[in-house]
Tab-separated table of C-alpha atoms in Angstrom:
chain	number	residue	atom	x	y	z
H	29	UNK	CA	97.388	82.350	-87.160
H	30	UNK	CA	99.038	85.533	-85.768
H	31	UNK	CA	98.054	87.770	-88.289
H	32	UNK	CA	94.062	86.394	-87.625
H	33	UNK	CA	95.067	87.082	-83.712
H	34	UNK	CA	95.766	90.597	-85.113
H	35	UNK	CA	93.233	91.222	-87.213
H	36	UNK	CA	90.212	92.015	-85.532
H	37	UNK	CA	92.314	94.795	-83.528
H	38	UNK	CA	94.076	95.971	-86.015
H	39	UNK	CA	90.478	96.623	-88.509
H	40	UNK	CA	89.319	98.271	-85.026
H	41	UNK	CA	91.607	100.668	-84.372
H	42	UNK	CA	92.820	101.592	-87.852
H	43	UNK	CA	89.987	101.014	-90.001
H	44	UNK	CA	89.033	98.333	-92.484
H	45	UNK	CA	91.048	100.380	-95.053
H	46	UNK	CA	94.059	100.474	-92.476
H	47	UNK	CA	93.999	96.748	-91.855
H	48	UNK	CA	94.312	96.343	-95.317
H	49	UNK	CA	96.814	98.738	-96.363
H	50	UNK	CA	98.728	97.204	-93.084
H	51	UNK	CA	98.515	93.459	-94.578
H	52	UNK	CA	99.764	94.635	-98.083
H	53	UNK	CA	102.805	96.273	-96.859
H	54	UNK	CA	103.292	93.531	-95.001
H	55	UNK	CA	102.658	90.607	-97.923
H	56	UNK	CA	104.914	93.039	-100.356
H	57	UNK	CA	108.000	93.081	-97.282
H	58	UNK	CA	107.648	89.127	-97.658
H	59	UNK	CA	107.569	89.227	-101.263
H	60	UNK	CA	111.044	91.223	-101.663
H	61	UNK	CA	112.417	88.918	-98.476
H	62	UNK	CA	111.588	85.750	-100.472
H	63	UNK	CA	112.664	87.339	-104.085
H	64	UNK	CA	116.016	87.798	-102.995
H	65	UNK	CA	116.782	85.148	-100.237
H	66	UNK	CA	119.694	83.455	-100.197
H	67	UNK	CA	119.409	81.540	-97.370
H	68	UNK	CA	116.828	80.029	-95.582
H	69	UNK	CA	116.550	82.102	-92.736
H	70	UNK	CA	114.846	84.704	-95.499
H	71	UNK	CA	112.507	82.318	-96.890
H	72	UNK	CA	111.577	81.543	-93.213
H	73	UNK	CA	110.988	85.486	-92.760
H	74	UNK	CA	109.476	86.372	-95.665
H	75	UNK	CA	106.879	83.160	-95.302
H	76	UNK	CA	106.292	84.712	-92.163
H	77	UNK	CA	105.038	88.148	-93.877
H	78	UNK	CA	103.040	86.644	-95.989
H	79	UNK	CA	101.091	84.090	-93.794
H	80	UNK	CA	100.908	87.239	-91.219
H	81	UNK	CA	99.022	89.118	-94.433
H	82	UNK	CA	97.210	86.203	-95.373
H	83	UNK	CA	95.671	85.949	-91.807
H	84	UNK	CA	94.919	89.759	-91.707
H	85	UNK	CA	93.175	89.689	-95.316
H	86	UNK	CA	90.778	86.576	-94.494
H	87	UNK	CA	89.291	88.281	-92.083
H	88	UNK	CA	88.969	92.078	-92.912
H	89	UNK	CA	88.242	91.812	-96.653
H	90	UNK	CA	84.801	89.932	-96.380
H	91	UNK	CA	84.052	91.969	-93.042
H	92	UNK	CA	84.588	95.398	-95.431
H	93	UNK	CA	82.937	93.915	-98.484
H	94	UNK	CA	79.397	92.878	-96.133
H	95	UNK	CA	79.776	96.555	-94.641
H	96	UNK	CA	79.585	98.288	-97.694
H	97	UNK	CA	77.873	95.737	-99.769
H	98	UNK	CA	73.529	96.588	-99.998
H	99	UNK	CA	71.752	93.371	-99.061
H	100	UNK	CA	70.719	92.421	-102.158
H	101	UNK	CA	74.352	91.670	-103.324
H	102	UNK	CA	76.668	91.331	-100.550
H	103	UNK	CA	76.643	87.875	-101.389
H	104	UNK	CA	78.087	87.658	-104.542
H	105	UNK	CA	80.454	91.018	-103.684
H	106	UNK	CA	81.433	88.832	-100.460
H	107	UNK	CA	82.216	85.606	-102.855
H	108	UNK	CA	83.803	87.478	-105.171
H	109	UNK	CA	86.810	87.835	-102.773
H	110	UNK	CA	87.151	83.933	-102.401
H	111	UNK	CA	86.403	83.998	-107.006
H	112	UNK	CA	90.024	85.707	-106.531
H	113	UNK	CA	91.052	83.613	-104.265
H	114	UNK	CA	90.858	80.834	-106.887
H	115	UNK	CA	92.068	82.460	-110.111
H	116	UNK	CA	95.442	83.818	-107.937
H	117	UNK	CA	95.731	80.032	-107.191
H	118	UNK	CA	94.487	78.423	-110.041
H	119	UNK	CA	96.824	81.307	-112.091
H	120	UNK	CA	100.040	80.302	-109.566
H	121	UNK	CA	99.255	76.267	-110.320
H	122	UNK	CA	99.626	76.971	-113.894
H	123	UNK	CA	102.279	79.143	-114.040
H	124	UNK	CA	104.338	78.059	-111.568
H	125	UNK	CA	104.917	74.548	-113.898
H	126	UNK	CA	106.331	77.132	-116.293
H	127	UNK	CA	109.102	79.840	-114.265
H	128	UNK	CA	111.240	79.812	-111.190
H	129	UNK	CA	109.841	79.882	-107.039
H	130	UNK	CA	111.740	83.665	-107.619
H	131	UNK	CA	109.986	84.693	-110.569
H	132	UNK	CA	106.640	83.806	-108.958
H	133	UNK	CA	107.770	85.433	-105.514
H	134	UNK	CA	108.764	88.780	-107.480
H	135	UNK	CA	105.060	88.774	-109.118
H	136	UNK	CA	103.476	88.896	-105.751
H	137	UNK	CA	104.392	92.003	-105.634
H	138	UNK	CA	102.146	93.276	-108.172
H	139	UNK	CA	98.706	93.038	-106.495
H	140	UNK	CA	100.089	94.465	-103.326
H	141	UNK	CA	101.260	97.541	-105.112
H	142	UNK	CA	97.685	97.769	-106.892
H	143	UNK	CA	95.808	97.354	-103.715
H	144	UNK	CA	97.873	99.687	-101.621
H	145	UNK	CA	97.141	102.752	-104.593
H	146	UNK	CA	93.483	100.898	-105.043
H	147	UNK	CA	93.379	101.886	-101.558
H	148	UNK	CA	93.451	105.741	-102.085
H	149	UNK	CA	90.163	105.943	-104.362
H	150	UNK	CA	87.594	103.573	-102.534
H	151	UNK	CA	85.239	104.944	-99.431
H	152	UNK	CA	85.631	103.447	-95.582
H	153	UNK	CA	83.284	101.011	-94.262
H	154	UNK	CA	80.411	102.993	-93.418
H	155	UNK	CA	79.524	100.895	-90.554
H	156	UNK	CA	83.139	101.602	-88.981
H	157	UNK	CA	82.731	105.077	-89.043
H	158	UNK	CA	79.424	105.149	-87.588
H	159	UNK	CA	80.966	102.911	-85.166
H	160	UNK	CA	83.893	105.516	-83.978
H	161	UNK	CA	81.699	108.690	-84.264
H	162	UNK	CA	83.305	110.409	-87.819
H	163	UNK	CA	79.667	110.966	-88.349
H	164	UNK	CA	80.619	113.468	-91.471
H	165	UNK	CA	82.623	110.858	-93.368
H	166	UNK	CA	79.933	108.240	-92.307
H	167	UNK	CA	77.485	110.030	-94.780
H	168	UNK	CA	80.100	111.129	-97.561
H	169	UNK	CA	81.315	107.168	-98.108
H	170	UNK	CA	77.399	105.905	-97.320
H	171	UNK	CA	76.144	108.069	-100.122
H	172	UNK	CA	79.297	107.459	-102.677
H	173	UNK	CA	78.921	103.875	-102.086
H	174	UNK	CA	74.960	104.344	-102.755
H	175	UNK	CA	75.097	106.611	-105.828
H	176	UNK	CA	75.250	110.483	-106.157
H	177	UNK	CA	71.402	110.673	-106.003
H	178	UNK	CA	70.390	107.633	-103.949
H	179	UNK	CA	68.458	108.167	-100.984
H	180	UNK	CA	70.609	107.039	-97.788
H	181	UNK	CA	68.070	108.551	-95.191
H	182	UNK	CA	66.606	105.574	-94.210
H	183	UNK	CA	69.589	103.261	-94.089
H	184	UNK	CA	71.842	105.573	-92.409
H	185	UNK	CA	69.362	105.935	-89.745
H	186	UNK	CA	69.161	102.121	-89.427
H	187	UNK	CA	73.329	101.799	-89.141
H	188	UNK	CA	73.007	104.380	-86.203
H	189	UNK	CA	70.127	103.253	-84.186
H	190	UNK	CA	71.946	99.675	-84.495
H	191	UNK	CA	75.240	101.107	-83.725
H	192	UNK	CA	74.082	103.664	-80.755
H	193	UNK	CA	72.312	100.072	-79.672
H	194	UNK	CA	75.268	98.308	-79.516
H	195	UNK	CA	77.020	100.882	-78.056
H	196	UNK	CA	75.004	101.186	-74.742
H	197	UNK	CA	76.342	97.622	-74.047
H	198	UNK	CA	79.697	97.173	-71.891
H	199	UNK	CA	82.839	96.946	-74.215
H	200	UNK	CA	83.356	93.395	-75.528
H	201	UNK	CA	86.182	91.250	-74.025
H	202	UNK	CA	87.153	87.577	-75.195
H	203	UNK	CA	84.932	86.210	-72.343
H	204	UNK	CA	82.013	87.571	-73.874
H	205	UNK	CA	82.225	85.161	-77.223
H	206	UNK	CA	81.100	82.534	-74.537
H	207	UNK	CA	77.726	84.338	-72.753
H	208	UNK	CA	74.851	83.698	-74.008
H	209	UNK	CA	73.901	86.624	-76.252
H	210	UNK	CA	76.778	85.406	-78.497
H	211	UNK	CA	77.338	82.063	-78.419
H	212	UNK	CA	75.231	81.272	-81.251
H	213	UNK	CA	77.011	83.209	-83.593
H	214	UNK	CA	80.593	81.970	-82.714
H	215	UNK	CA	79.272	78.063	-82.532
H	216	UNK	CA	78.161	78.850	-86.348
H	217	UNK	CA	81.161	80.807	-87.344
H	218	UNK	CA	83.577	77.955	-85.554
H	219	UNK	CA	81.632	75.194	-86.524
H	220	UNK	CA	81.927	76.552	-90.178
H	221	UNK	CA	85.267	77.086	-90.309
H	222	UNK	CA	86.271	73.800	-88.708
H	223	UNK	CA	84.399	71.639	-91.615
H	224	UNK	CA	85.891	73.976	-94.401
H	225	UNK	CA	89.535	72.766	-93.280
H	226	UNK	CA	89.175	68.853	-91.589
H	227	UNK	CA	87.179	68.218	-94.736
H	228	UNK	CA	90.480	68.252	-96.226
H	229	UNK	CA	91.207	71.014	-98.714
H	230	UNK	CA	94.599	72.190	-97.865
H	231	UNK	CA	96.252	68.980	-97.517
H	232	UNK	CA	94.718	67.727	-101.205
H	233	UNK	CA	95.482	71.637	-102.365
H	234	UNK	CA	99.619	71.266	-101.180
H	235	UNK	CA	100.147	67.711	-101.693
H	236	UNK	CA	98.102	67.380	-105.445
H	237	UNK	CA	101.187	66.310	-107.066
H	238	UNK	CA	102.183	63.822	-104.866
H	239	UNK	CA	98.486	62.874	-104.548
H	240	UNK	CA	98.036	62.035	-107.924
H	241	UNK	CA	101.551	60.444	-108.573
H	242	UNK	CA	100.518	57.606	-105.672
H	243	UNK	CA	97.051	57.148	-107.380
H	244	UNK	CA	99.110	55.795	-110.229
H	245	UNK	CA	99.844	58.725	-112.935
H	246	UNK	CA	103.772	59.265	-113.347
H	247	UNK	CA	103.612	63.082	-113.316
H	248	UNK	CA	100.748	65.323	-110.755
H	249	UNK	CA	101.180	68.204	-113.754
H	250	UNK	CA	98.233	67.586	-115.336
H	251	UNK	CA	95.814	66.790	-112.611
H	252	UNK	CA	97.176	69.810	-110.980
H	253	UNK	CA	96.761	71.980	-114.130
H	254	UNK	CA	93.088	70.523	-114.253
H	255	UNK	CA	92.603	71.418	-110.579
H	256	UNK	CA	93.503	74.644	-111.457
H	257	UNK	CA	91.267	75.230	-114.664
H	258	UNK	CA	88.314	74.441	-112.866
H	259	UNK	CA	88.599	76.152	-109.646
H	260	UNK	CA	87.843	79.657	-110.797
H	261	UNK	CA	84.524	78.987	-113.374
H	262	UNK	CA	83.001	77.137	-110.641
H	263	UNK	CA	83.518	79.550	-107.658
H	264	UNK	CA	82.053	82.280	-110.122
H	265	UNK	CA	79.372	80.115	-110.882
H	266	UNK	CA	78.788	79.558	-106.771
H	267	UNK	CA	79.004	84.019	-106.561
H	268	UNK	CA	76.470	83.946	-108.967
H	269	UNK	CA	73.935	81.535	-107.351
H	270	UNK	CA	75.073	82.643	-103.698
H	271	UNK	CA	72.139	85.745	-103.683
H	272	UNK	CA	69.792	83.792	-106.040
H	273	UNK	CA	69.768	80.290	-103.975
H	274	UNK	CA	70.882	81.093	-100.470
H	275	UNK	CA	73.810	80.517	-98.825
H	276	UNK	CA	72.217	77.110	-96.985
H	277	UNK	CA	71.431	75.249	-100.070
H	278	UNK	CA	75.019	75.892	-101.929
H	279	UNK	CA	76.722	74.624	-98.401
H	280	UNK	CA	74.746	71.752	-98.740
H	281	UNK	CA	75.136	70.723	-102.409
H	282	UNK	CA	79.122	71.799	-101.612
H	283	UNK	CA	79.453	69.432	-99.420
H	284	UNK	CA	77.271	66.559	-101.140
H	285	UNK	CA	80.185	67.123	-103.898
H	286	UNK	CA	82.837	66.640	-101.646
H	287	UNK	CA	82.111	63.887	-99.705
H	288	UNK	CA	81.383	61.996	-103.381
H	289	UNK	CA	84.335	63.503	-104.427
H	290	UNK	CA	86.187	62.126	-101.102
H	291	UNK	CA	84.361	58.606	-101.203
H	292	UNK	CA	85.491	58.507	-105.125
H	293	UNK	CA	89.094	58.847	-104.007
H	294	UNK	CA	89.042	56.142	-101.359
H	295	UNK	CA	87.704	53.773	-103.811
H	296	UNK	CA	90.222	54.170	-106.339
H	297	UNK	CA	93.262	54.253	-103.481
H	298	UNK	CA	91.741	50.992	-101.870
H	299	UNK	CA	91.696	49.675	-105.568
H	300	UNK	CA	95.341	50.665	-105.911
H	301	UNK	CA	96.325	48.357	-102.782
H	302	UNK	CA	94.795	45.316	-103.503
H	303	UNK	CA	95.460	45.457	-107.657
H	304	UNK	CA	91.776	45.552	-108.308
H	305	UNK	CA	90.895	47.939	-111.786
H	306	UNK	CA	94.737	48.753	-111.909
H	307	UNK	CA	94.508	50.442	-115.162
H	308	UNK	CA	91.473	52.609	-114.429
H	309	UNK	CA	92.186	53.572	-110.845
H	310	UNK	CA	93.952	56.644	-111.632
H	311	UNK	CA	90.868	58.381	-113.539
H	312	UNK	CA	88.611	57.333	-110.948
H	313	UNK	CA	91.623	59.153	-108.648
H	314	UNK	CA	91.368	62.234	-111.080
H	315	UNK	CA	87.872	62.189	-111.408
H	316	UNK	CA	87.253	61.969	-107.238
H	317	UNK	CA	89.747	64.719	-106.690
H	318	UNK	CA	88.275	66.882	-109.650
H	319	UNK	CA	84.676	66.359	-108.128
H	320	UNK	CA	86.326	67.017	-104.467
H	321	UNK	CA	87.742	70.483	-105.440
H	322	UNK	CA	84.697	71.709	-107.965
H	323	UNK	CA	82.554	71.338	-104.703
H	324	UNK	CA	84.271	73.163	-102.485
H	325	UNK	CA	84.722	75.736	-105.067
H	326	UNK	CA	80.945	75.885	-105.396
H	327	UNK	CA	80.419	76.588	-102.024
H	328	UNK	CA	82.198	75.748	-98.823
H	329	UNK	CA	85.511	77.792	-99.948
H	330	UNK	CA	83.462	80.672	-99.818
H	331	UNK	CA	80.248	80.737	-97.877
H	332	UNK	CA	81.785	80.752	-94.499
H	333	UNK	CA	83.638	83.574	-95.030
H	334	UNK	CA	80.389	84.951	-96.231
H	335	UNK	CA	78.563	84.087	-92.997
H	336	UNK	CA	80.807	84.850	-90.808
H	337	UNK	CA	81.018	88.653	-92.082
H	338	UNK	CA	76.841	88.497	-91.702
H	339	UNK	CA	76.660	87.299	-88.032
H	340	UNK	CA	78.351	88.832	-85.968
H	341	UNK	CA	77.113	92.750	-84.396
H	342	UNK	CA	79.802	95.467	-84.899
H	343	UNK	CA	80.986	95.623	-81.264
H	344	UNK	CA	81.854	91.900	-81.709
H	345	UNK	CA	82.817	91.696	-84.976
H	346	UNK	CA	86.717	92.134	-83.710
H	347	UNK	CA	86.883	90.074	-81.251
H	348	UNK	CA	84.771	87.058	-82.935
H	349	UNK	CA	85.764	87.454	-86.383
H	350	UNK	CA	89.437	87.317	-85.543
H	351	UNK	CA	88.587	84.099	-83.261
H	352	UNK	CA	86.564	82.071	-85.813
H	353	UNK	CA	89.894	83.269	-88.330
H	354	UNK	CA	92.130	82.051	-85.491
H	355	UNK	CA	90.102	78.447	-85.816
H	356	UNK	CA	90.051	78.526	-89.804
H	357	UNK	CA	93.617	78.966	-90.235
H	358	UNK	CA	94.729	76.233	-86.919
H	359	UNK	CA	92.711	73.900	-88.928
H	360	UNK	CA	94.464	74.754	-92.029
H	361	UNK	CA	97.971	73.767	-89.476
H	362	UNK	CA	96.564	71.183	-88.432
H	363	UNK	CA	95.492	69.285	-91.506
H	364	UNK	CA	98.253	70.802	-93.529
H	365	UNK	CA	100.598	68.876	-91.053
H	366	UNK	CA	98.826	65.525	-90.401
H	367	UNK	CA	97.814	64.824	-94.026
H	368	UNK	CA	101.580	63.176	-95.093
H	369	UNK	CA	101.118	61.084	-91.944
H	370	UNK	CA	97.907	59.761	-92.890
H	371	UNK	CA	98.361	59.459	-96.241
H	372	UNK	CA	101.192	56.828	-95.472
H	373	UNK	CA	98.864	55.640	-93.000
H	374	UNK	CA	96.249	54.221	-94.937
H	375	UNK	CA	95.561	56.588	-98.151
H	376	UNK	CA	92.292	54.846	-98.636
H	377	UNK	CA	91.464	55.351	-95.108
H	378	UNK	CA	92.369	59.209	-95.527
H	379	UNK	CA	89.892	60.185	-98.001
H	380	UNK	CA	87.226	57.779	-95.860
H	381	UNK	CA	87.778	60.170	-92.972
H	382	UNK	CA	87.185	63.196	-95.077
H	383	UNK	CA	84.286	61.399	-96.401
H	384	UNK	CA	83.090	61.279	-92.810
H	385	UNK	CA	84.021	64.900	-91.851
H	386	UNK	CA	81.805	65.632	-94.783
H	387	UNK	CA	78.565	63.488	-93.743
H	388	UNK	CA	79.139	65.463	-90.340
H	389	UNK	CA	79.428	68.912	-91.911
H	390	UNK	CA	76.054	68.210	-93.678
H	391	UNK	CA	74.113	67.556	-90.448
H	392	UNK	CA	75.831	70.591	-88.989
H	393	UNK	CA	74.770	72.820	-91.794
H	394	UNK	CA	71.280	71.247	-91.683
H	395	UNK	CA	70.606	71.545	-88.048
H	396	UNK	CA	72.535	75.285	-87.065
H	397	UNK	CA	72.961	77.162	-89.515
H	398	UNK	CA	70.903	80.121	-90.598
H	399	UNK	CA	70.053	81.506	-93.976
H	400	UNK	CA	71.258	84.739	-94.244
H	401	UNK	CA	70.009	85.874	-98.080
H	402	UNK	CA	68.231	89.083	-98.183
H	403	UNK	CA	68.686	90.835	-94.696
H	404	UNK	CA	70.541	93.472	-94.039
H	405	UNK	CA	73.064	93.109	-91.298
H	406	UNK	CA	71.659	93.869	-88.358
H	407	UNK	CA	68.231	92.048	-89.352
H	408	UNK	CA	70.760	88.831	-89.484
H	409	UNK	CA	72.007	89.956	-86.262
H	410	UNK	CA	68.530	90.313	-83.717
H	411	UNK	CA	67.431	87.244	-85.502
H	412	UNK	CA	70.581	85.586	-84.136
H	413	UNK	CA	69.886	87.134	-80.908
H	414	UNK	CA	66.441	86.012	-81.124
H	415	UNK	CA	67.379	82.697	-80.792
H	416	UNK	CA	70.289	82.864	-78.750
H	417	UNK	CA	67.866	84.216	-75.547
């Protein structure tokens, strides 16, 4: 939550390539702090690092990837972030039933060292420096990002009319996100992110073993291993579709899946209490669960992110992107924390309120938000406007 606090600022002032090199140093310091703890108060400091990292990457990497993505595929480039997402996940599930907490901590290191040299060889976001007048670097990284002999004329000229636009408009403070000419964008953004956590990901994501050990199998290993294997094929399959169906129509089959998946997982729990199907309540456990997480691979563990690098214009995009990655990751708190206590609550009843978080998320998605395929960024942007006055 801090590091999404700090993000917008720090992708300001230093550039999305700073905020970035910034968040690896930082996830690499945690990295070596939890390698060789040996005592808690290095764990504590070295989670710290990470989560810090983890709040600075959700925001600025989909930001970069929509600035220097063209139209036509910024969203499968911007999916592709949350495609890695999975496999690093998906990879640490696996894995992690094989070596030590250490021996996983110590391979963190490895992407951060990668991305901080990666770092060296890419372009800035064009849009950025446009944004902060380094008008001569603004065309060397818009035409290396374009191709040696693309023509950049007219898109350049676009970026700067938008930006010089934008520009003749008092600097943007926090009180701003709530007038009128942006409210639109940050109800979509919030509203997004708010679904993608109370649906319930996190809490099924950190609790799967115990999940599937009280729906009745003796060890969570291999529903967890499962979870894993299917994570990654089916959030490339959602990149692929993501510029070919629209970003409205894979939320809403996303979230079809998941509130089947969640309504599937009630079942068998209420089952499980009153003896009823005893023997076949854990697949129909497995099966809800598996259904829950291919869904949200599909689609709602991505799209947001997508949209909410589309919507908002680059004097906001600070400001609202580090607010709406404030709300994603208190959610994340929130459910992470609250999901034990309802689970021994009713467990039943737990996967029935996710079922109705779902049902609410599709009327959301149906009534406000926009479909953002095939504009450019600041088309999405005055269309938002458009509406919004």
């Amino acid at each position: 939550m801090i590091g999404a606090v700090a993000s917008g600022y720090i992708a300001d002032v230093t550039g999305r390539k700073g905020a970035m090199r910034v968040s690896a140093l930082f996830c690499a310091v945690g990295w070596l702090a939890i390698s060789f703890a040996q005592n808690a108060a290095s764990l504590d400091f070295g989670r710290f690092c990470t989560g810090f990292s983890a709040g600075v990457f959700s925001y600025v990497v989909p930001v970069f990837i929509a600035e220097i993505a063209p139209k036509a595929l910024r969203g499968v480039l911007t999916a592709l972030n949350q495609l890695l997402v999975c496999t690093g996940l998906s990879v640490t599930y696996i894995v992690g039933t094989i070596v030590s907490w250490r021996m996983l901590a110590t391979a963190g290191l490895v992407p951060c060292v990668v991305l901080i040299v990666g770092l060296f060889f890419i372009p800035e976001s064009p849009r950025w420096l446009a944004k902060v007048g380094r008008e001569k670097e603004f065309g060397i990284a818009l035409q290396r990002l374009r191709g040696k002999h693309a023509d950049v004329s007219v898109e350049a000229a676009e970026i700067k009319e938008f930006i010089e636009s934008i520009e003749s408009l008092p600097k943007a403070g926090i009180q701003d996100l709530f007038s009128r000419s942006y409210i639109r964008p940050v109800i979509i953004g919030v509203g997004l992110m708010v679904f993608q956590q109370f649906v319930g990901i996190n809490g099924i994501l950190f609790y799967a073993s115990e999940t599937f050990v009280s729906a009745g199998f003796a060890s969570g290993n291999l529903g967890t291993i499962l979870m894993g294997c299917i994570q990654a094929p089916i959030t490339a399959l959602g990149a692929l579709l993501m510029d070919r169906s629209g970003r409205r129509p894979l939320l809403l089959i996303s979230t079809s899946g998941l509130l089947v998946g969640s309504l599937l997982s009630a079942i068998s729990f209420y089952l499980k209490i009153h003896g009823i199907f005893s023997e076949q309540v854990p697949i129909i456990a497995l099966t809800g669960i598996l259904v829950y997480i291919a869904s949200f691979s599909l689609g709602m563990g991505s799209v947001p992110w997508v949209i909410m690098s589309e919507i908002f214009p680059i004097n906001m995009k600070g400001i609202g992107g580090s607010f709406v990655t404030l709300v994603n990751w208190s959610g994340s708190l929130a459910v992470s924390f609250a999901f034990n206590f309802l689970m021994s609550w009713s467990s039943s009843g737990t996967f029935f309120l996710f079922a109705f978080v779902c049902a609410m998320a599709i009327l959301f998605i149906v009534k406000i938000v926009p479909e953002t395929k095939g504009k450019t960024l600041e088309e999405i942007q005055a269309s938002i406007n458009c509406c919004s006055t």
